[in-house]
Short mmCIF file of C-alpha atoms and ligand atoms in Angstrom, two decimals:
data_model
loop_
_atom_site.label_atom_id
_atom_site.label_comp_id
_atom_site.label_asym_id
_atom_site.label_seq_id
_atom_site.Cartn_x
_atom_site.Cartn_y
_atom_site.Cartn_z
CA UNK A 750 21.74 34.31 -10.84
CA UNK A 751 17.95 34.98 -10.04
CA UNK A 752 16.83 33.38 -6.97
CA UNK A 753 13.43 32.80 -9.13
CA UNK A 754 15.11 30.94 -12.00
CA UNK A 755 13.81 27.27 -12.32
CA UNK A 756 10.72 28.05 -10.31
CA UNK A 757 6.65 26.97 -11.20
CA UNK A 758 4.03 28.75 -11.83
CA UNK A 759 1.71 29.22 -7.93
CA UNK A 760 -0.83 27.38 -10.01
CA UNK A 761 0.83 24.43 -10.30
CA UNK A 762 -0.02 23.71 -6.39
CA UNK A 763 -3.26 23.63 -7.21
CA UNK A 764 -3.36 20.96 -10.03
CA UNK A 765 -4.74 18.13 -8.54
CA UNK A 766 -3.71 14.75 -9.75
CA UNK A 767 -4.58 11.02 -10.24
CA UNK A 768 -3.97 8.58 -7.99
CA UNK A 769 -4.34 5.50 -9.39
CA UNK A 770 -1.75 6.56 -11.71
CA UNK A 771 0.65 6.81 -9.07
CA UNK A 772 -0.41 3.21 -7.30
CA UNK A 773 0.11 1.85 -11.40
CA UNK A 774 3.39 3.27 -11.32
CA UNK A 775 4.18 1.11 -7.80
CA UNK A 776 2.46 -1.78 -9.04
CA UNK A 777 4.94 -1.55 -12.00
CA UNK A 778 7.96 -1.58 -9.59
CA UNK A 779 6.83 -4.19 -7.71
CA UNK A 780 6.37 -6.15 -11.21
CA UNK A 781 9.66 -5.42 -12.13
CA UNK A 782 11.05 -6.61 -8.94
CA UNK A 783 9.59 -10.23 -9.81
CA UNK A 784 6.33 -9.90 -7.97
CA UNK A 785 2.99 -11.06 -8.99
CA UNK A 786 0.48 -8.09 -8.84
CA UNK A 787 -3.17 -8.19 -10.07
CA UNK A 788 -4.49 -4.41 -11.18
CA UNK A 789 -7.42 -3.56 -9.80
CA UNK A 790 -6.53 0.02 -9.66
CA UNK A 791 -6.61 1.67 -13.36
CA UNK A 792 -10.24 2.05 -15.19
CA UNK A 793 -9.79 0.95 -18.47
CA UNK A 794 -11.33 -1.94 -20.00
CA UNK A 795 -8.92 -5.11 -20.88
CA UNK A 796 -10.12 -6.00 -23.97
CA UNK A 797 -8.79 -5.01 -27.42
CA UNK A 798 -10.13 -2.38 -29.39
CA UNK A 799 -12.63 -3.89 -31.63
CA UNK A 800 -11.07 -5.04 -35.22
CA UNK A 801 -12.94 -3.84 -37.27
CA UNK A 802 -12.42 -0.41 -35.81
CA UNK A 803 -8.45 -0.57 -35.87
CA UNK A 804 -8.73 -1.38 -39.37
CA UNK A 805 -11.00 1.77 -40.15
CA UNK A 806 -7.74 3.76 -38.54
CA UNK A 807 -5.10 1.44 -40.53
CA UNK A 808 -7.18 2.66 -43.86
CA UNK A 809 -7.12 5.94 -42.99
CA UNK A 810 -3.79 5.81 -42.37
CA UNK A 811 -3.26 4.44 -46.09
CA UNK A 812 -5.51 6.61 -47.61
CA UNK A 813 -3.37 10.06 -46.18
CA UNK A 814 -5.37 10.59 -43.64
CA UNK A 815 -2.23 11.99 -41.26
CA UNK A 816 -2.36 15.79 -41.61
CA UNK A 817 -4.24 18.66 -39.44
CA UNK A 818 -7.96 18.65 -39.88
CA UNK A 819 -10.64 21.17 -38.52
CA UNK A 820 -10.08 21.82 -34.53
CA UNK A 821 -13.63 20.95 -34.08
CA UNK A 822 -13.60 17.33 -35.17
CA UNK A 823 -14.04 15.89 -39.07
CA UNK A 824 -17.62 16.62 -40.28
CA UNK A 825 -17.85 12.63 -40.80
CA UNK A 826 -17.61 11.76 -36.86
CA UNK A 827 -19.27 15.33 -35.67
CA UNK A 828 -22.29 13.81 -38.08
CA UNK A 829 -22.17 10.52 -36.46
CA UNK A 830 -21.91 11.98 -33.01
CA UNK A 831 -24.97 13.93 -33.60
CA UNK A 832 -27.05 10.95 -34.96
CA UNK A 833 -25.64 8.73 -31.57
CA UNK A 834 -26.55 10.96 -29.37
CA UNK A 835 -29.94 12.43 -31.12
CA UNK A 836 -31.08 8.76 -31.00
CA UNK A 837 -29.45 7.80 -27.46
CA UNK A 838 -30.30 10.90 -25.30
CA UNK A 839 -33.60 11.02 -26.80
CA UNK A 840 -33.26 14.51 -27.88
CA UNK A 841 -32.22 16.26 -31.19
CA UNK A 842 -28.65 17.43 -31.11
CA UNK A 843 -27.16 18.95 -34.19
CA UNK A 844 -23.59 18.11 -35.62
CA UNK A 845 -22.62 21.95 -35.39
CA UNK A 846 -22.75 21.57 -31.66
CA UNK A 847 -20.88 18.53 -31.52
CA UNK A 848 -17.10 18.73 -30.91
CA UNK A 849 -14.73 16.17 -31.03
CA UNK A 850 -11.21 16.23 -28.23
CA UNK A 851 -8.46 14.32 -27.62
CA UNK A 852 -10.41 11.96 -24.61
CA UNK A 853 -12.92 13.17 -22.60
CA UNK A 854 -10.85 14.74 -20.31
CA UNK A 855 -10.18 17.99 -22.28
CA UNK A 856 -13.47 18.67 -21.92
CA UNK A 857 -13.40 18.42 -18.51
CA UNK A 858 -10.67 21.00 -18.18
CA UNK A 859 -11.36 23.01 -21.10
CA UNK A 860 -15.26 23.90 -20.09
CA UNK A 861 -14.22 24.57 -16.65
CA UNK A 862 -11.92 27.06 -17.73
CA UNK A 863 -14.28 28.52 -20.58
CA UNK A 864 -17.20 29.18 -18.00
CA UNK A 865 -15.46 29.77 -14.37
CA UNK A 866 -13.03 32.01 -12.56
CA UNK A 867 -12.78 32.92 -9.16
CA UNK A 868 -15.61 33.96 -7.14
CA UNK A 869 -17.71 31.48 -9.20
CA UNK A 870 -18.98 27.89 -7.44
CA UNK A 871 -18.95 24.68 -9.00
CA UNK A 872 -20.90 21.82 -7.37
CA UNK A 873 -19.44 18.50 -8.15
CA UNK A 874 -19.60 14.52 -6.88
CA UNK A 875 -17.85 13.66 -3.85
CA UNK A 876 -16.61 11.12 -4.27
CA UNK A 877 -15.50 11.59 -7.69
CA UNK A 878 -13.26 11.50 -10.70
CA UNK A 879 -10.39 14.07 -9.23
CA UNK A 880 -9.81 15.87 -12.11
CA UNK A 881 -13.11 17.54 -11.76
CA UNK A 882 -11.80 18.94 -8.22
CA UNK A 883 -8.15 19.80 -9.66
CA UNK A 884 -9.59 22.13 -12.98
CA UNK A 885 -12.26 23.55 -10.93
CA UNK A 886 -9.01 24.55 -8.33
CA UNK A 887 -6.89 25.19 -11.29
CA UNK A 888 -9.40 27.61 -12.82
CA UNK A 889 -9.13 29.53 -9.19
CA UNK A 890 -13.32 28.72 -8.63
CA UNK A 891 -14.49 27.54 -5.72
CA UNK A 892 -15.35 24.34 -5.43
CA UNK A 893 -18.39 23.11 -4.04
CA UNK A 894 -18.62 18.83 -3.20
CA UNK A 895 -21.95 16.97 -3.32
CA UNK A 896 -22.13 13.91 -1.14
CA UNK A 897 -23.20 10.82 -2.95
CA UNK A 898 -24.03 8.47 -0.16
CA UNK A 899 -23.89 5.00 0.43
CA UNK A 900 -27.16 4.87 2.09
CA UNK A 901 -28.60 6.58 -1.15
CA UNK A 902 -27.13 3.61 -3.57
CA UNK A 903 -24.18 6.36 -4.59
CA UNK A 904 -26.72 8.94 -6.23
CA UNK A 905 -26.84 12.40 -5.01
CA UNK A 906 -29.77 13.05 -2.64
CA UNK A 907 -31.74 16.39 -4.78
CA UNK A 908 -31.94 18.17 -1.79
CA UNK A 909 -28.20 18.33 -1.46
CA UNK A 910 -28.15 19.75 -4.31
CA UNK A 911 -30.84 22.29 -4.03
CA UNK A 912 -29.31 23.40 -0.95
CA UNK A 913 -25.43 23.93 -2.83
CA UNK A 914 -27.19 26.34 -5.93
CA UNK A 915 -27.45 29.73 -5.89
CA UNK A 916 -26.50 33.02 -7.60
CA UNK A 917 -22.80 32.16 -7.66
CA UNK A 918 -23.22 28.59 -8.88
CA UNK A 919 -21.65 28.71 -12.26
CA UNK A 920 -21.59 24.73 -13.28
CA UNK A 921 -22.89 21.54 -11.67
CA UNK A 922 -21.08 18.36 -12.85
CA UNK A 923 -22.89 15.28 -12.87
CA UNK A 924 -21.23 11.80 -13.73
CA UNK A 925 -23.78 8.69 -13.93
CA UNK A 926 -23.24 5.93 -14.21
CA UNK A 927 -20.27 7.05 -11.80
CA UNK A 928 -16.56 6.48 -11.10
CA UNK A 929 -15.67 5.92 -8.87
CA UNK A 930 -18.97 4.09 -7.30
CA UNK A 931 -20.62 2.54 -10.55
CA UNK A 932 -23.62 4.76 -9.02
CA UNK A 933 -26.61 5.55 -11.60
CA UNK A 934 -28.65 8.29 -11.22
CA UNK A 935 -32.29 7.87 -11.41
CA UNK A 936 -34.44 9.41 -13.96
CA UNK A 937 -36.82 11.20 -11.72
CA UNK A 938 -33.90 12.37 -9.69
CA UNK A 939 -32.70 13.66 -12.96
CA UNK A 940 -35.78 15.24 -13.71
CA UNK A 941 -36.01 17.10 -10.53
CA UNK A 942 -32.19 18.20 -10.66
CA UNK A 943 -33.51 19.36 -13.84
CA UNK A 944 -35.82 21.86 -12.38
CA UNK A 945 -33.53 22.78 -9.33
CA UNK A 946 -31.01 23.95 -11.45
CA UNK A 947 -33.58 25.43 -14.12
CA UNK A 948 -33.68 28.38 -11.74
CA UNK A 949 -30.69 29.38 -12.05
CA UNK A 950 -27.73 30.27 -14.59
CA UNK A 951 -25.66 27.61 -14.24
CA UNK A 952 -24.26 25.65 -16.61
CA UNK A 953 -23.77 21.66 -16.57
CA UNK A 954 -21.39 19.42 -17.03
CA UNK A 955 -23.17 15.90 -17.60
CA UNK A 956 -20.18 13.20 -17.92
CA UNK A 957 -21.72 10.35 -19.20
CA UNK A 958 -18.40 8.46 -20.40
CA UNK A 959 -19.74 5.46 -18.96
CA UNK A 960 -23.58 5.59 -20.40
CA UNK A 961 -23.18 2.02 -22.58
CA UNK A 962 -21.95 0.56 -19.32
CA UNK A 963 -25.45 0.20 -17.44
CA UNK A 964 -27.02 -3.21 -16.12
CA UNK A 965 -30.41 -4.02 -16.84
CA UNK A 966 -32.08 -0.57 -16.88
CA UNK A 967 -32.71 2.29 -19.30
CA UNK A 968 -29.55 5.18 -19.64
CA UNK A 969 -31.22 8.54 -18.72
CA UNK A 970 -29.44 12.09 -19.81
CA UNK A 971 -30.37 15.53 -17.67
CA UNK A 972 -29.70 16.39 -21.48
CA UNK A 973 -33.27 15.79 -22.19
CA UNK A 974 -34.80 17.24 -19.30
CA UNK A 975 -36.94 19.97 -21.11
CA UNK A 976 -35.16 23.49 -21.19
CA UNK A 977 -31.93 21.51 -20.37
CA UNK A 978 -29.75 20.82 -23.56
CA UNK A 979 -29.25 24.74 -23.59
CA UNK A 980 -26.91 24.63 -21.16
CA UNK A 981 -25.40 21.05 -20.65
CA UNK A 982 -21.89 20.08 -22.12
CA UNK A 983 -23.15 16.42 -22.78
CA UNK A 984 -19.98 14.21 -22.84
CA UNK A 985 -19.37 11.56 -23.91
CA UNK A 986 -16.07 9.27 -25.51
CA UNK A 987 -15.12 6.10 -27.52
CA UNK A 988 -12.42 5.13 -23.96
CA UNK A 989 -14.62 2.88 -21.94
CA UNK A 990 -17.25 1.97 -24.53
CA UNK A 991 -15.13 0.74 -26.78
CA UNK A 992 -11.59 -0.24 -25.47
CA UNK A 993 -10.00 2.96 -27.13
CA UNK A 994 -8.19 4.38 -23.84
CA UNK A 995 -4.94 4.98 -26.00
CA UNK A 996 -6.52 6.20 -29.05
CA UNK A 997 -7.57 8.90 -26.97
CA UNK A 998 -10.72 10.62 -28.62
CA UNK A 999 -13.64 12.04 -26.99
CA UNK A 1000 -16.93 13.69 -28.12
CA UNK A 1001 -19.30 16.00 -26.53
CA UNK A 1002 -22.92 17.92 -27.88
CA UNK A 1003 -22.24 21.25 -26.26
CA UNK A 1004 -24.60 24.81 -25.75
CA UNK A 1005 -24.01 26.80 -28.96
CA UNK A 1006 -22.50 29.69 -27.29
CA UNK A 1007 -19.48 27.28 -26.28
CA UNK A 1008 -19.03 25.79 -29.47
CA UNK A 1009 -16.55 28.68 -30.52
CA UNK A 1010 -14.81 29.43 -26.92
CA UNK A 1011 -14.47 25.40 -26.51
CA UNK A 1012 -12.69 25.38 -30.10
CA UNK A 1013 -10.41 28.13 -29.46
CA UNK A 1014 -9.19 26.38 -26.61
CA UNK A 1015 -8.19 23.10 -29.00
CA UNK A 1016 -6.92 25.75 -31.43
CA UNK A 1017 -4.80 26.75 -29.06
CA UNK A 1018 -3.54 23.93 -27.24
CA UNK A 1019 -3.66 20.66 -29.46
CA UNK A 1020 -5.13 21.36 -32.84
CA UNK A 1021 -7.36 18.84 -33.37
CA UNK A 1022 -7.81 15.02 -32.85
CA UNK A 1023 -5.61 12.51 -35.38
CA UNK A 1024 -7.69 12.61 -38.73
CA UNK A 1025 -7.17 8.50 -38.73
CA UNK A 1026 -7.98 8.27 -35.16
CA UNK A 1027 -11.34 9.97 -35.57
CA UNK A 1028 -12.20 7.72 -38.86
CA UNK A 1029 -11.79 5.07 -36.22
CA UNK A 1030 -14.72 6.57 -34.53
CA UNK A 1031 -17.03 6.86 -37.20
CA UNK A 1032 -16.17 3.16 -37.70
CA UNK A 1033 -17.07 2.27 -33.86
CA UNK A 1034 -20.57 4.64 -34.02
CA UNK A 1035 -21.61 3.18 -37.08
CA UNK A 1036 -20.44 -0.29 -37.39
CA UNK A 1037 -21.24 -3.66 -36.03
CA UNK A 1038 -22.17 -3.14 -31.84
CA UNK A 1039 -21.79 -7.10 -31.13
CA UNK A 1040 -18.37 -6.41 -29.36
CA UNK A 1041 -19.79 -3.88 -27.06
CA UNK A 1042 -23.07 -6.16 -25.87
CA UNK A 1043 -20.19 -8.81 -25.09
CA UNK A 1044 -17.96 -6.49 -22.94
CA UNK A 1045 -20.91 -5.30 -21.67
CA UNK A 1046 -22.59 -8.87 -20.78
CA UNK A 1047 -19.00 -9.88 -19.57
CA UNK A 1048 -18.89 -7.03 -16.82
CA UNK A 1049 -22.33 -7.70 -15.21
CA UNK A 1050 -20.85 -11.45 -14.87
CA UNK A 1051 -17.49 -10.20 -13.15
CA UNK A 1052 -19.47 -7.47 -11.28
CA UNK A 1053 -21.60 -10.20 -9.81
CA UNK A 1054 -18.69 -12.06 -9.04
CA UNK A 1055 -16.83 -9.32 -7.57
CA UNK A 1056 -19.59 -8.28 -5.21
CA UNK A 1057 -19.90 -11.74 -4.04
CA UNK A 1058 -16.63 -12.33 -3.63
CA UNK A 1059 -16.53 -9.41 -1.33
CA UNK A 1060 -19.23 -9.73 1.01
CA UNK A 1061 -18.05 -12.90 1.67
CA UNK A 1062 -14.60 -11.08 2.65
CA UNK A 1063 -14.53 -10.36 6.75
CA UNK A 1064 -15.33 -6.66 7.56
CA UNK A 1065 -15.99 -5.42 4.13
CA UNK A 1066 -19.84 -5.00 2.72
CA UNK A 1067 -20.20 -3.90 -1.15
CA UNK A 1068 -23.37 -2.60 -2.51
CA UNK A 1069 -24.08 -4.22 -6.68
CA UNK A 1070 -23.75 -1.04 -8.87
CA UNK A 1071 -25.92 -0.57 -11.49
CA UNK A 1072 -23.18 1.30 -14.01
CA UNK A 1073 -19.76 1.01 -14.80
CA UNK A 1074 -16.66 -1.14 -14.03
CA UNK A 1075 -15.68 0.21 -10.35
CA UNK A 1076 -17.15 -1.56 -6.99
CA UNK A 1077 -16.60 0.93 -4.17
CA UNK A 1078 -16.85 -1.49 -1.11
CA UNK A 1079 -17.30 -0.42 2.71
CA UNK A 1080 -14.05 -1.40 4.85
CA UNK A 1081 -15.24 0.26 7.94
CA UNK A 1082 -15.28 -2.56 9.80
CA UNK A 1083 -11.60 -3.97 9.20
CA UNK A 1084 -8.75 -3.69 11.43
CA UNK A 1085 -7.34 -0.65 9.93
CA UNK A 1086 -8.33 2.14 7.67
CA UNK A 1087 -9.37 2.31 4.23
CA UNK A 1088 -5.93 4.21 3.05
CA UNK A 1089 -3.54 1.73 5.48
CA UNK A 1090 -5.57 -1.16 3.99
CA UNK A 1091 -5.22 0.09 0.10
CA UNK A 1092 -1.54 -0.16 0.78
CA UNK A 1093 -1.13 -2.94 2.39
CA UNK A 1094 -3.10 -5.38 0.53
CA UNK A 1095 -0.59 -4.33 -2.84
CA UNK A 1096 2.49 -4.57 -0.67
CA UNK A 1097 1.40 -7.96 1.73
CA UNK A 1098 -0.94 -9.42 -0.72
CA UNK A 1099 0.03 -8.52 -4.09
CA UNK A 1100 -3.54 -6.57 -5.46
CA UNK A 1101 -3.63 -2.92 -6.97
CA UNK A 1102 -7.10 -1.23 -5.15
CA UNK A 1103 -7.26 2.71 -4.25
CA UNK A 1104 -8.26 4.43 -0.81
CA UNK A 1105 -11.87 5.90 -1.41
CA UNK A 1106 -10.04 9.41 -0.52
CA UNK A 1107 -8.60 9.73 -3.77
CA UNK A 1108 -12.08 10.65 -5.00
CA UNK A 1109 -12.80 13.04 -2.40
CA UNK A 1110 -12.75 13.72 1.70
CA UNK A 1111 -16.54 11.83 2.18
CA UNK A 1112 -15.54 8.85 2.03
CA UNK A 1113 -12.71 7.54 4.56
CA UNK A 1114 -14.15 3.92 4.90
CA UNK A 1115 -13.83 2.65 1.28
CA UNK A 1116 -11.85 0.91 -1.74
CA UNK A 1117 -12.31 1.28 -5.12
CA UNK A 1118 -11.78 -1.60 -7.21
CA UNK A 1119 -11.72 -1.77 -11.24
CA UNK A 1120 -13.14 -5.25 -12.15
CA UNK A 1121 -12.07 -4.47 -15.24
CA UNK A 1122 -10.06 -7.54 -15.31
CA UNK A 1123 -10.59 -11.55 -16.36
CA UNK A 1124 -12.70 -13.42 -13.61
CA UNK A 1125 -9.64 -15.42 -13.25
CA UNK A 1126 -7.74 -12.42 -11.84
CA UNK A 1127 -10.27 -11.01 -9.77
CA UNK A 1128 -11.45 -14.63 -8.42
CA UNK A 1129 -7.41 -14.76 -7.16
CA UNK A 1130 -7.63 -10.75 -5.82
CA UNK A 1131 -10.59 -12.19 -3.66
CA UNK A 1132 -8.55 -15.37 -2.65
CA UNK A 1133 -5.59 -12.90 -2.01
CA UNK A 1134 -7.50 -9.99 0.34
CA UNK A 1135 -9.30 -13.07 2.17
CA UNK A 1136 -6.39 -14.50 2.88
CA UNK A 1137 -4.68 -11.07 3.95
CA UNK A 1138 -7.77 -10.11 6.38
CA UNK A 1139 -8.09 -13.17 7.62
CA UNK A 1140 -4.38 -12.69 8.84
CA UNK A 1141 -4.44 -9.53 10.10
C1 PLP B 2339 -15.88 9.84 -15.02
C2 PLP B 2339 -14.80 9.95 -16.04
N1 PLP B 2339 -14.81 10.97 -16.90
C3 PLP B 2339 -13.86 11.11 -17.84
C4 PLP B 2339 -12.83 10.20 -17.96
C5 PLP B 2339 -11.79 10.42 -19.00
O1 PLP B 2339 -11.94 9.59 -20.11
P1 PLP B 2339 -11.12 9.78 -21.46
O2 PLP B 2339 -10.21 8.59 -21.57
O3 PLP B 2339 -12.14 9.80 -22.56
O4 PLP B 2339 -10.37 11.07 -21.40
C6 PLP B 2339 -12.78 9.11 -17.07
C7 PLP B 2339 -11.66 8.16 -17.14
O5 PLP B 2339 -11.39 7.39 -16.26
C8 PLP B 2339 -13.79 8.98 -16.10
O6 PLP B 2339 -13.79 7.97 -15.22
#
């Protein structure tokens, strides 16, 4: 027998993963063991999808709607796209340059691997969503971390970034309002990362998954920064906006010269998104919004609570984020570290949170929490960790 049979590809190593997958998964054992745990970990919203929206899918479904359709998305929902974002983003964005994937994160993977290979840079958050680290790793690039600091509210400071471009900077990736912080980027930040990266070729990769998710202030895109839509993959998804984790669909307005590489790649991996799944999209785009103000309303009241709840907790200090569903609270001042703590307080006290370092190596003193749960939850999470680091 070969000694080689059975064995993975060297890439493989380099696939990065998610961790609060892997802290679900032990939450779920400890749930089946008879425990009580209360998930703070995963970033989904706990509502239901929208009605109205799961019967657009239902019809579909009745009407046939269940074969292969173009790998680029359903002319209905690229049209709808086109209009959301034209009038969101403030800029005109035609449907040929909208493409529709199965979630957001395809797009993610499939424009790093479209535009970089090694020798090229890519400057992303730090922390930030891992998968961004793990494709840019995966596509054999080299990948280059912006700090978003505490001190700066969770934005990147421009000058960090001006000083990470240059000749072999092939794509930035910006994320705003951000996971895992809930930072937002200012618009004049924007503006002048605009004009930074105006001078040179790189591409960008503008995540904006969470742009609906914003407290009291304006959503700005780096989209329409003059010069700028040329060369930004603007994404976007139904997930967090509108409950749709499962139903997996994601949209983004992308530079014409990717439209046909980006396609290719769904071509070749998953054909296209469920026909019935994207007339569920056109439903959420162009129907009734009234469930989405609520969710959103409902997470600035559980935000407020959360952050609260927090600084009153001994040795922890949480900034209020402006975006999102994720506090990232400061635990430097605890008895033990950030990771040690994100363990313990699931196995002593019963409540999923991650270690800051699964977003990235800047940030050793922190916890991300999802307050994507009911204020009745997270008001016992708060009674639960106070309880814990009081005893410690
Ligand atoms: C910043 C960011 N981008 C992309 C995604 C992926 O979203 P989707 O469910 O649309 O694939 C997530 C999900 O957590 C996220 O936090």
């Amino acid at each position: 027998m070969l000694e080689t049979h059975g064995s993975l590809a060297s890439g493989v190593a380099r696939l990065g993963t998610e961790t609060a997958f892997s802290v679900l998964a032990r939450a779920k054992e400890m749930e089946a063991q008879g425990r009580d745990v209360i998930h703070l970990e995963i970033g989904e919203p706990d509502f239901d999808t929208p009605a109205h929206i799961t019967e657009a899918a239902v019809a579909a479904l009745h009407a046939g709607e269940t074969h292969y359709c173009p790998a680029a998305g359903i002319p209905e929902l690229r049209e709808a796209v086109a209009q959301e974002l034209s009038r969101t983003r403030g800029v005109p964005i035609p449907a040929q340059r909208v493409l529709i994937a199965n979630g957001a994160k395809p797009f993610l993977f499939f424009t790093i691997l479209a535009t970089c290979e090694p020798g090229d840079e890519v400057v992303y958050p730090d922390p930030g969503f891992p998968i961004y680290e793990s494709a840019i790793r995966w596509a054999g690039a080299t990948p280059v971390a912006l700090p978003l600091r505490e001190e700066h509210d969770f934005s990147f400071a421009v000058d960090e970034l001006r000083e990470r471009l240059g000749p072999r900077t092939k794509l930035v990736i910006l994320n705003s309002p951000q996971n895992p912080t809930g930072g937002v980027t200012p618009a004049g930040d924007l503006a002048a990362a605009a004009q930074a990266i105006l001078e040179t070729s790189a591409w960008v990769l503008s995540d904006e998954v969470y742009a609906r998710l914003i407290y009291g202030e304006a959503f700005a895109s780096i989209a329409a920064e003059p010069g700028m839509l040329d060369r930004t993959i603007l994404l976007d998804g139904f997930s967090k906006t509108y409950a749709m984790t499962g139903w997996r669909c994601g949209y983004a307005a992308v530079p014409d010269a990717l439209v046909e590489p980006l396609t290719r790649f769904f071509v070749n991996s998953t054909s296209c998104v469920p026909p019935f799944v994207q007339y569920a999209g056109v439903a959420a785009l162009t129907g009734p919004q009234d469930d989405v103000t609520a969710m959103v309303a409902e997470f600035a009241a559980r935000r407020d609570l959360v952050v609260d709840g927090l600084n009153a907790l001994p040795g922890v200090s949480c900034l209020s984020p402006r975006g999102a569903f994720y506090v990232f609270p400061n635990v430097a001042d605890t008895p033990v570290g950030a990771e040690e703590l994100a363990e313990r307080v699931l196995e002593e006290a019963g409540v999923a949170v991650l270690a800051g370092t699964a977003f990235g190596a800047q940030v050793a003193d922190h916890l991300r929490l999802s307050y994507a749960n009911s204020q009745t939850n997270l008001t016992r999470a708060l009674e639960r960790m106070d309880a814990f680091l009081r005893g410690l």
